[in-house]
mmCIF file of C-alpha atoms and ligand atoms in Angstrom:
data_model
loop_
_atom_site.group_PDB
_atom_site.id
_atom_site.type_symbol
_atom_site.label_atom_id
_atom_site.label_comp_id
_atom_site.label_asym_id
_atom_site.label_seq_id
_atom_site.Cartn_x
_atom_site.Cartn_y
_atom_site.Cartn_z
ATOM 1 C CA MET A 1 25.418 18.843 6.760
ATOM 2 C CA LEU A 2 21.690 18.294 8.530
ATOM 3 C CA THR A 3 20.669 20.368 11.088
ATOM 4 C CA ASP A 4 19.213 19.101 14.476
ATOM 5 C CA ASP A 5 15.478 20.294 13.289
ATOM 6 C CA GLN A 6 15.726 18.467 9.841
ATOM 7 C CA ILE A 7 16.695 15.141 11.508
ATOM 8 C CA ASN A 8 13.729 15.812 14.378
ATOM 9 C CA THR A 9 11.726 15.801 11.312
ATOM 10 C CA TRP A 10 12.062 13.072 9.822
ATOM 11 C CA GLN A 11 12.647 11.262 12.605
ATOM 12 C CA GLN A 12 9.047 12.447 14.484
ATOM 13 C CA GLN A 13 7.261 13.384 11.620
ATOM 14 C CA GLY A 14 8.741 10.740 8.845
ATOM 15 C CA ALA A 15 9.924 13.518 5.642
ATOM 16 C CA PHE A 16 11.343 16.908 5.600
ATOM 17 C CA VAL A 17 12.378 18.628 1.748
ATOM 18 C CA MET A 18 15.695 20.738 1.370
ATOM 19 C CA GLN A 19 17.722 22.252 -1.684
ATOM 20 C CA LEU A 20 20.604 20.062 -2.296
ATOM 21 C CA PRO A 21 24.232 22.432 -2.560
ATOM 22 C CA GLU A 22 25.279 23.176 -6.476
ATOM 23 C CA ILE A 23 28.163 21.312 -5.611
ATOM 24 C CA ILE A 24 26.160 18.211 -5.313
ATOM 25 C CA VAL A 25 23.957 18.502 -7.942
ATOM 26 C CA GLY A 26 24.916 20.995 -10.865
ATOM 27 C CA THR A 27 26.750 18.586 -12.949
ATOM 28 C CA SER A 28 24.097 15.704 -13.306
ATOM 29 C CA ILE A 29 21.302 18.586 -14.120
ATOM 30 C CA ASP A 30 23.576 19.801 -16.707
ATOM 31 C CA TRP A 31 24.348 15.838 -17.735
ATOM 32 C CA LEU A 32 20.172 15.895 -17.278
ATOM 33 C CA ASN A 33 19.529 18.789 -19.640
ATOM 34 C CA LEU A 34 21.337 17.889 -22.136
ATOM 35 C CA ASN A 35 20.300 13.977 -22.166
ATOM 36 C CA LEU A 36 17.013 13.209 -20.832
ATOM 37 C CA ASN A 37 14.312 15.392 -21.992
ATOM 38 C CA LEU A 38 11.562 14.899 -24.055
ATOM 39 C CA GLU A 39 13.040 14.354 -27.536
ATOM 40 C CA HIS A 40 15.126 10.731 -25.356
ATOM 41 C CA ILE A 41 12.344 9.045 -23.879
ATOM 42 C CA ASP A 42 10.262 6.265 -24.794
ATOM 43 C CA ALA A 43 6.577 7.889 -24.206
ATOM 44 C CA GLU A 44 5.468 4.252 -24.675
ATOM 45 C CA HIS A 45 7.195 3.412 -20.235
ATOM 46 C CA LEU A 46 4.541 5.271 -17.700
ATOM 47 C CA ASP A 47 5.630 2.666 -15.411
ATOM 48 C CA PHE A 48 7.760 3.375 -11.876
ATOM 49 C CA GLY A 49 11.743 2.926 -13.079
ATOM 50 C CA SER A 50 14.111 3.544 -15.784
ATOM 51 C CA PRO A 51 13.649 1.774 -18.561
ATOM 52 C CA ASP A 52 15.615 -1.696 -18.932
ATOM 53 C CA ARG A 53 16.905 -0.656 -15.766
ATOM 54 C CA LYS A 54 19.101 1.892 -17.797
ATOM 55 C CA PHE A 55 19.939 4.069 -14.989
ATOM 56 C CA GLU A 56 20.226 2.363 -12.350
ATOM 57 C CA PHE A 57 23.240 2.787 -10.505
ATOM 58 C CA PRO A 58 26.437 2.311 -11.648
ATOM 59 C CA THR A 59 25.366 3.620 -15.212
ATOM 60 C CA SER A 60 28.296 4.446 -16.231
ATOM 61 C CA ILE A 61 27.897 8.476 -16.343
ATOM 62 C CA GLU A 62 30.305 9.755 -14.189
ATOM 63 C CA SER A 63 28.336 12.710 -12.547
ATOM 64 C CA LEU A 64 25.415 10.406 -12.063
ATOM 65 C CA ASP A 65 27.057 7.330 -10.453
ATOM 66 C CA ASP A 66 29.636 10.507 -8.637
ATOM 67 C CA LEU A 67 26.217 11.608 -7.192
ATOM 68 C CA VAL A 68 24.947 8.607 -5.634
ATOM 69 C CA LEU A 69 27.923 8.403 -4.010
ATOM 70 C CA ASN A 70 28.635 11.946 -2.485
ATOM 71 C CA GLU A 71 29.590 12.361 0.660
ATOM 72 C CA GLN A 72 27.504 14.927 1.970
ATOM 73 C CA LEU A 73 24.320 12.587 0.939
ATOM 74 C CA ILE A 74 26.220 10.105 3.055
ATOM 75 C CA GLU A 75 26.691 12.249 6.121
ATOM 76 C CA ALA A 76 23.240 13.376 5.744
ATOM 77 C CA VAL A 77 22.004 9.443 5.844
ATOM 78 C CA GLN A 78 24.894 8.762 8.824
ATOM 79 C CA GLN A 79 22.829 11.334 10.735
ATOM 80 C CA LEU A 80 19.601 10.216 9.842
ATOM 81 C CA LEU A 81 20.752 6.620 10.851
ATOM 82 C CA GLN A 82 22.615 7.938 13.973
ATOM 83 C CA THR A 83 25.750 5.293 12.523
ATOM 84 C CA ASP A 84 28.538 5.789 9.809
ATOM 85 C CA ASP A 85 28.241 2.344 8.788
ATOM 86 C CA ILE A 86 25.406 2.602 5.781
ATOM 87 C CA ARG A 87 24.778 0.532 2.683
ATOM 88 C CA LEU A 88 23.562 1.306 -0.579
ATOM 89 C CA LEU A 89 19.892 -0.103 -1.014
ATOM 90 C CA GLN A 90 18.194 1.590 -4.059
ATOM 91 C CA ALA A 91 19.630 4.551 -7.106
ATOM 92 C CA ASP A 92 17.815 4.966 -10.045
ATOM 93 C CA LEU A 93 17.125 8.300 -12.363
ATOM 94 C CA TRP A 94 13.748 8.413 -14.000
ATOM 95 C CA SER A 95 11.612 10.388 -15.563
ATOM 96 C CA LYS A 96 7.821 10.352 -15.359
ATOM 97 C CA LEU A 97 5.885 11.785 -18.127
ATOM 98 C CA GLY A 98 2.108 13.751 -18.054
ATOM 99 C CA VAL A 99 -0.142 12.205 -19.717
ATOM 100 C CA GLY A 100 -3.979 13.637 -20.121
ATOM 101 C CA SER A 101 -6.205 10.793 -19.555
ATOM 102 C CA LYS A 102 -8.057 10.227 -16.146
ATOM 103 C CA ASP A 103 -9.043 6.641 -17.035
ATOM 104 C CA HIS A 104 -6.017 4.787 -15.798
ATOM 105 C CA ASP A 105 -5.360 0.953 -15.761
ATOM 106 C CA ALA A 106 -5.355 -0.425 -12.307
ATOM 107 C CA GLN A 107 -1.218 -0.698 -12.291
ATOM 108 C CA ALA A 108 -0.762 3.530 -14.006
ATOM 109 C CA ASN A 109 1.922 4.734 -12.193
ATOM 110 C CA THR A 110 0.337 8.343 -13.009
ATOM 111 C CA ASP A 111 -1.390 8.968 -10.075
ATOM 112 C CA GLN A 112 -0.337 6.473 -7.430
ATOM 113 C CA ARG A 113 -2.229 5.246 -4.217
ATOM 114 C CA MET A 114 -1.415 6.061 -0.813
ATOM 115 C CA HIS A 115 1.254 3.458 0.083
ATOM 116 C CA MET A 116 4.437 3.170 2.442
ATOM 117 C CA ASP A 117 7.596 1.631 0.749
ATOM 118 C CA TYR A 118 8.678 -1.589 3.123
ATOM 119 C CA GLY A 119 6.601 -3.942 1.444
ATOM 120 C CA ASN A 120 8.960 -4.119 -1.382
ATOM 121 C CA ASN A 121 12.215 -3.550 0.242
ATOM 122 C CA THR A 122 12.101 -5.680 3.517
ATOM 123 C CA LEU A 123 10.524 -8.646 4.582
ATOM 124 C CA LEU A 124 10.334 -7.335 7.732
ATOM 125 C CA HIS A 125 7.682 -4.842 9.352
ATOM 126 C CA PRO A 126 9.162 -1.276 10.219
ATOM 127 C CA ASP A 127 9.703 -0.572 13.431
ATOM 128 C CA TRP A 128 8.907 3.528 13.711
ATOM 129 C CA PHE A 129 11.422 3.875 17.026
ATOM 130 C CA SER A 130 13.876 2.172 15.163
ATOM 131 C CA PRO A 131 14.247 3.062 11.556
ATOM 132 C CA ASP A 132 16.890 0.318 9.335
ATOM 133 C CA ALA A 133 16.692 2.812 6.549
ATOM 134 C CA VAL A 134 15.974 6.091 4.416
ATOM 135 C CA ALA A 135 14.880 7.000 1.117
ATOM 136 C CA ALA A 136 14.918 10.008 -1.183
ATOM 137 C CA VAL A 137 13.803 11.585 -4.161
ATOM 138 C CA ILE A 138 15.741 14.118 -5.904
ATOM 139 C CA TYR A 139 13.796 16.280 -8.094
ATOM 140 C CA TYR A 140 15.881 18.001 -11.203
ATOM 141 C CA ASP A 141 12.513 19.853 -12.560
ATOM 142 C CA ASP A 142 10.635 22.197 -11.454
ATOM 143 C CA SER A 143 7.035 21.943 -9.909
ATOM 144 C CA ASP A 144 5.830 25.070 -11.771
ATOM 145 C CA GLU A 145 6.300 23.776 -14.893
ATOM 146 C CA THR A 146 5.610 20.098 -13.947
ATOM 147 C CA SER A 147 3.650 19.210 -11.221
ATOM 148 C CA GLY A 148 3.718 16.137 -9.586
ATOM 149 C CA GLY A 149 5.497 16.290 -6.808
ATOM 150 C CA THR A 150 5.141 13.554 -4.361
ATOM 151 C CA ALA A 151 2.719 13.856 -1.351
ATOM 152 C CA PHE A 152 3.778 12.800 1.630
ATOM 153 C CA VAL A 153 1.765 12.256 5.321
ATOM 154 C CA PRO A 154 2.982 13.606 7.730
ATOM 155 C CA ARG A 155 2.681 11.455 11.266
ATOM 156 C CA GLN A 156 1.420 13.893 14.106
ATOM 157 C CA GLY A 157 2.996 12.242 17.426
ATOM 158 C CA GLU A 158 2.275 8.456 18.734
ATOM 159 C CA ASP A 159 -1.493 8.702 18.422
ATOM 160 C CA ASP A 160 -2.094 9.287 15.129
ATOM 161 C CA PRO A 161 -4.657 7.344 14.116
ATOM 162 C CA ALA A 162 -2.642 6.940 10.745
ATOM 163 C CA TYR A 163 0.474 5.577 12.594
ATOM 164 C CA GLN A 164 -0.607 2.175 14.360
ATOM 165 C CA PRO A 165 0.678 -0.554 13.142
ATOM 166 C CA PRO A 166 0.441 -2.833 11.719
ATOM 167 C CA PHE A 167 0.652 -1.150 8.906
ATOM 168 C CA ILE A 168 -1.395 -2.949 6.549
ATOM 169 C CA HIS A 169 -3.712 -0.809 5.253
ATOM 170 C CA MET A 170 -2.692 -0.935 2.039
ATOM 171 C CA PRO A 171 -2.910 -2.799 -1.775
ATOM 172 C CA GLY A 172 -0.552 -6.347 -1.523
ATOM 173 C CA GLN A 173 -0.508 -5.479 2.384
ATOM 174 C CA ALA A 174 -1.637 -9.183 4.437
ATOM 175 C CA GLY A 175 -3.530 -11.065 1.454
ATOM 176 C CA LYS A 176 -5.020 -7.498 0.237
ATOM 177 C CA PRO A 177 -4.420 -7.194 -4.257
ATOM 178 C CA PHE A 178 -1.940 -5.312 -5.281
ATOM 179 C CA PHE A 179 -2.949 -1.822 -7.423
ATOM 180 C CA ASN A 180 -1.243 0.622 -7.892
ATOM 181 C CA ASP A 181 -3.877 3.012 -9.464
ATOM 182 C CA ARG A 182 -5.518 5.760 -6.910
ATOM 183 C CA HIS A 183 -8.982 5.532 -7.977
ATOM 184 C CA THR A 184 -8.616 1.545 -9.004
ATOM 185 C CA ALA A 185 -7.336 1.542 -5.321
ATOM 186 C CA GLU A 186 -10.408 3.167 -3.530
ATOM 187 C CA LYS A 187 -12.896 1.628 -5.320
ATOM 188 C CA TRP A 188 -11.959 -1.965 -3.864
ATOM 189 C CA PHE A 189 -11.507 -0.458 -0.671
ATOM 190 C CA GLU A 190 -15.308 1.181 -0.242
ATOM 191 C CA LYS A 191 -16.196 -2.129 -1.245
ATOM 192 C CA ASN A 192 -14.207 -4.223 0.571
ATOM 193 C CA ASP A 193 -12.486 -2.551 3.229
ATOM 194 C CA PRO A 194 -14.650 0.065 4.699
ATOM 195 C CA ASP A 195 -12.447 1.115 7.727
ATOM 196 C CA ALA A 196 -9.773 1.093 6.327
ATOM 197 C CA TYR A 197 -11.393 2.922 3.351
ATOM 198 C CA LYS A 198 -12.193 5.020 5.332
ATOM 199 C CA LEU A 199 -8.536 5.955 6.961
ATOM 200 C CA ARG A 200 -7.377 5.963 3.565
ATOM 201 C CA GLN A 201 -9.664 8.523 2.303
ATOM 202 C CA SER A 202 -8.304 11.002 5.336
ATOM 203 C CA LEU A 203 -4.658 10.324 4.403
ATOM 204 C CA TYR A 204 -5.540 12.154 1.090
ATOM 205 C CA GLU A 205 -7.333 15.438 2.816
ATOM 206 C CA ARG A 206 -4.164 15.032 5.132
ATOM 207 C CA GLU A 207 -1.043 14.753 2.100
ATOM 208 C CA GLN A 208 1.178 17.184 1.317
ATOM 209 C CA VAL A 209 2.985 17.867 -1.512
ATOM 210 C CA VAL A 210 6.360 18.834 -2.289
ATOM 211 C CA GLN A 211 6.999 22.177 -4.041
ATOM 212 C CA PHE A 212 10.709 21.547 -6.377
ATOM 213 C CA LYS A 213 12.569 23.191 -8.070
ATOM 214 C CA PRO A 214 16.251 21.395 -10.104
ATOM 215 C CA GLY A 215 17.761 20.161 -6.554
ATOM 216 C CA THR A 216 14.628 19.614 -4.145
ATOM 217 C CA VAL A 217 15.065 16.519 -2.344
ATOM 218 C CA LEU A 218 12.966 14.866 -0.636
ATOM 219 C CA PHE A 219 14.155 12.962 2.625
ATOM 220 C CA TYR A 220 11.858 10.270 3.633
ATOM 221 C CA ARG A 221 11.381 7.028 5.999
ATOM 222 C CA HIS A 222 9.271 3.642 4.216
ATOM 223 C CA ASP A 223 6.872 3.318 7.006
ATOM 224 C CA ILE A 224 5.942 6.909 6.195
ATOM 225 C CA TRP A 225 2.398 7.360 4.161
ATOM 226 C CA HIS A 226 2.656 9.115 -0.408
ATOM 227 C CA ARG A 227 2.447 8.680 -3.279
ATOM 228 C CA GLY A 228 3.408 9.611 -6.737
ATOM 229 C CA THR A 229 0.749 12.770 -8.193
ATOM 230 C CA PRO A 230 0.029 13.281 -12.003
ATOM 231 C CA VAL A 231 2.844 15.244 -14.433
ATOM 232 C CA THR A 232 1.351 18.429 -16.292
ATOM 233 C CA PRO A 233 0.266 16.608 -19.201
ATOM 234 C CA GLY A 234 3.022 16.653 -22.236
ATOM 235 C CA LYS A 235 5.354 17.645 -19.645
ATOM 236 C CA LEU A 236 8.292 15.541 -17.926
ATOM 237 C CA ARG A 237 9.390 15.155 -14.302
ATOM 238 C CA ARG A 238 12.783 13.309 -13.754
ATOM 239 C CA VAL A 239 14.022 11.942 -10.455
ATOM 240 C CA HIS A 240 16.797 10.039 -8.666
ATOM 241 C CA ASN A 241 14.893 8.050 -6.107
ATOM 242 C CA LEU A 242 17.395 6.847 -3.491
ATOM 243 C CA ALA A 243 17.529 4.449 -0.814
ATOM 244 C CA TRP A 244 20.063 3.269 2.478
ATOM 245 C CA ARG A 245 19.957 1.046 5.105
ATOM 246 C CA ARG A 246 22.076 0.528 8.500
ATOM 247 C CA ALA A 247 24.742 -2.136 7.277
ATOM 248 C CA ASP A 248 22.918 -3.526 10.948
ATOM 249 C CA ALA A 249 19.909 -3.947 9.741
ATOM 250 C CA ARG A 250 17.884 -7.186 8.387
ATOM 251 C CA ALA A 251 16.024 -8.434 5.331
ATOM 252 C CA TRP A 252 16.245 -5.166 3.389
ATOM 253 C CA SER A 253 16.477 -6.507 -0.312
ATOM 254 C CA ASN A 254 18.761 -4.881 -2.929
ATOM 255 C CA TRP A 255 16.167 -2.464 -5.172
ATOM 256 C CA ASN A 256 19.123 -2.630 -7.591
ATOM 257 C CA GLU A 257 20.939 -5.543 -9.313
ATOM 258 C CA GLY A 258 24.355 -6.126 -7.661
ATOM 259 C CA TRP A 259 27.375 -3.899 -7.911
ATOM 260 C CA ALA A 260 29.531 -6.243 -9.314
ATOM 261 C CA ARG A 261 28.131 -7.801 -12.399
ATOM 262 C CA GLN A 262 28.553 -4.346 -14.957
ATOM 263 C CA SER A 263 32.333 -5.019 -13.755
ATOM 264 C CA TYR A 264 34.784 -6.558 -16.992
ATOM 265 C CA TYR A 265 34.104 -3.167 -18.897
ATOM 266 C CA GLY A 266 36.217 -0.614 -16.710
ATOM 267 C CA ASN A 267 32.991 1.385 -15.191
ATOM 268 C CA VAL A 268 32.726 -0.727 -11.588
ATOM 269 C CA GLU A 269 35.977 -0.350 -11.544
ATOM 270 C CA ALA A 270 36.387 3.161 -12.607
ATOM 271 C CA ILE A 271 34.311 3.995 -9.763
ATOM 272 C CA ILE A 272 36.082 1.839 -7.059
ATOM 273 C CA GLY A 273 39.492 3.204 -8.285
ATOM 274 C CA ARG A 274 37.945 7.398 -8.009
ATOM 275 C CA SER A 275 35.951 6.904 -5.111
ATOM 276 C CA THR A 276 37.084 7.403 -1.062
ATOM 277 C CA PRO A 277 36.744 4.747 0.851
ATOM 278 C CA LEU A 278 33.642 6.098 3.052
ATOM 279 C CA GLN A 279 32.088 5.857 -0.477
ATOM 280 C CA ARG A 280 33.591 3.054 -1.324
ATOM 281 C CA SER A 281 31.490 1.479 2.355
ATOM 282 C CA LEU A 282 28.702 2.257 0.701
ATOM 283 C CA LEU A 283 28.895 -1.122 -1.717
ATOM 284 C CA ASP A 284 30.474 -2.999 1.017
ATOM 285 C CA PHE A 285 34.134 -2.773 0.399
ATOM 286 C CA PRO A 286 35.250 -2.699 4.139
ATOM 287 C CA LEU A 287 36.802 0.414 5.830
ATOM 288 C CA PRO A 288 40.386 1.089 6.602
ATOM 289 C CA GLY A 289 40.918 -0.631 9.909
ATOM 290 C CA ASP A 290 38.025 -3.576 9.226
ATOM 291 C CA PRO A 291 38.900 -7.104 10.515
ATOM 292 C CA TYR A 292 38.221 -8.184 7.072
ATOM 293 C CA TRP A 293 41.526 -6.730 5.789
ATOM 294 C CA THR A 294 44.983 -8.963 6.104
ATOM 295 C CA LYS A 295 48.039 -7.295 4.274
ATOM 296 C CA GLN A 296 47.362 -9.781 1.246
ATOM 297 C CA LYS A 297 43.653 -8.822 1.051
ATOM 298 C CA ILE A 298 45.185 -5.688 0.247
ATOM 299 C CA ASP A 299 48.096 -6.492 -2.077
ATOM 300 C CA ASN A 300 45.070 -8.213 -4.323
ATOM 301 C CA ALA A 301 42.561 -5.542 -4.070
ATOM 302 C CA ALA A 302 45.074 -3.072 -5.326
ATOM 303 C CA ALA A 303 46.481 -5.531 -7.797
ATOM 304 C CA ARG A 304 42.527 -5.523 -9.039
ATOM 305 C CA TYR A 305 42.140 -1.319 -9.160
ATOM 306 C CA GLU A 306 45.178 0.224 -8.719
ATOM 307 C CA CYS A 307 45.158 0.759 -12.710
ATOM 308 C CA TYR A 308 41.449 2.367 -12.303
ATOM 309 C CA GLY A 309 43.508 5.030 -9.796
ATOM 310 C CA PHE A 310 42.789 2.903 -6.225
ATOM 311 C CA ASN A 311 45.293 4.100 -3.429
ATOM 312 C CA ALA A 312 45.355 0.967 -1.334
ATOM 313 C CA GLU A 313 47.949 3.215 1.217
ATOM 314 C CA PRO A 314 44.497 3.912 3.788
ATOM 315 C CA TYR A 315 43.860 0.259 3.768
ATOM 316 C CA ARG A 316 47.937 -0.437 5.039
ATOM 317 C CA LYS A 317 47.262 1.987 7.684
ATOM 318 C CA GLY A 318 44.389 0.757 8.873
ATOM 319 C CA LEU A 319 45.700 -2.782 9.314
ATOM 320 C CA ILE A 320 48.757 -1.076 11.080
ATOM 321 C CA LYS A 321 46.301 0.313 13.476
ATOM 322 C CA THR A 322 44.347 -2.764 13.826
ATOM 323 C CA GLU A 323 47.856 -5.305 13.911
ATOM 324 C CA SER A 324 49.579 -2.210 17.353
ATOM 325 C CA VAL A 325 46.011 -3.056 19.981
HETATM 326 O O1 AKG B 401 7.348 9.622 -8.178
HETATM 327 C C1 AKG B 401 7.203 9.831 -7.031
HETATM 328 O O2 AKG B 401 6.785 11.132 -6.477
HETATM 329 C C2 AKG B 401 6.327 8.824 -5.642
HETATM 330 C C3 AKG B 401 6.555 7.212 -5.673
HETATM 331 C C4 AKG B 401 6.572 6.811 -5.393
HETATM 332 O O3 AKG B 401 6.503 6.582 -3.318
HETATM 333 C C5 AKG B 401 6.978 4.914 -5.689
HETATM 334 O O4 AKG B 401 6.738 4.353 -6.407
HETATM 335 O O5 AKG B 401 7.350 3.818 -4.791
HETATM 336 FE FE1 FE2 B 402 6.647 5.202 -2.682
#
C-alpha cells in the first residue's frame, strides 16, 4: 500500500502523511458522524484518550474494530517495519475539544509540550536505525474547521542536532519532572536546563503541522519529536491513535488492556470469528503453519470459535504442510 518514497521518508525523517482510501475509513467516518459529536461528549474530559477507555480496541463497534485490523493498514506497517510478523500495541478513538482559555494547568493536553512517544511505551531507548514500532494518528475531521493538527519535526539527516541520542531532553525523562502543557514545560527548562531549553525552542521553530481531511493519516515513529496543538475553541477533533510493534521487539508495553479481557459477551469472539488469519495474528493468535499448532489445539480453537464464524481450514492446511516437511 505504501510507496518506496513514503517508506524512506518514515525511516529517515520519522513521519509522513497520506490519505487513506474510503474503503478503509468510510464506515468508521459514517459511524462517527452519527455517534461522536459535540452533543455526545463529556466537555469536562480534556485529557488524551477516550473517557474510561471506552473506545479502546475492542470497542464492540464493528466498523471501528474492523478498521483497526484492516489488512491494508497491516500491510503498510509490515512495509515500514520490514517484517510480516507484527502485533497491535494501541488502538484508541478519542475526541479533543477546543477550549477558549489560554491558561492551561501543568498537565493540560490542549497545547502539548514537544515530546517523543517512546517514553511511556517501551522500557528501552529506541535505536533510530532499527525501528521496532510504528505509531499513527487517523484524523476524522477537516483541519480547516477544527485546527489541532499534530505538529512534528522531520529529522534532517544523521547530523541533525535535534536527533542526537540519548533522547532525554523532554519532561519525564532522566529525572526531569513531567508536564504535558507546553508553557509549563518550557518555563521549567528555561530555568533548570538552559541547553535543553535552547534545543527545544528550535523544535518549536521547526515544527510542521499536519493539515487533514477525514481519513488523513500521519504515520510516525516513537522517536520523532511531535506534539498535539490546540483545537479551535468549541470544535471537536476526532482521531484514532494506533500503534504496532515487530513481534520480536523487546520491552514494549501494550497501551490497551489485554484483548481477551472483554470476552464472554460475544464481541471479542466475533472479532476472532470474522477476521482473517493475518488479522488475528495482530492479536498474537498464531498464523497457520506456526509451530504452536497441533491437531488438538486447532480442534479446541475451532470448538471455541466456530459458532462465531471461525474457519479452521487454513490452520489445518498449515499443519499438513508443516508435517510434510
Ligand atoms: O493529539 C495529537 O495530535 C497528538 C497527541 C500526542 O502526541 C500524545 O498525546 O502523545
Ligand atoms: Fe505523542
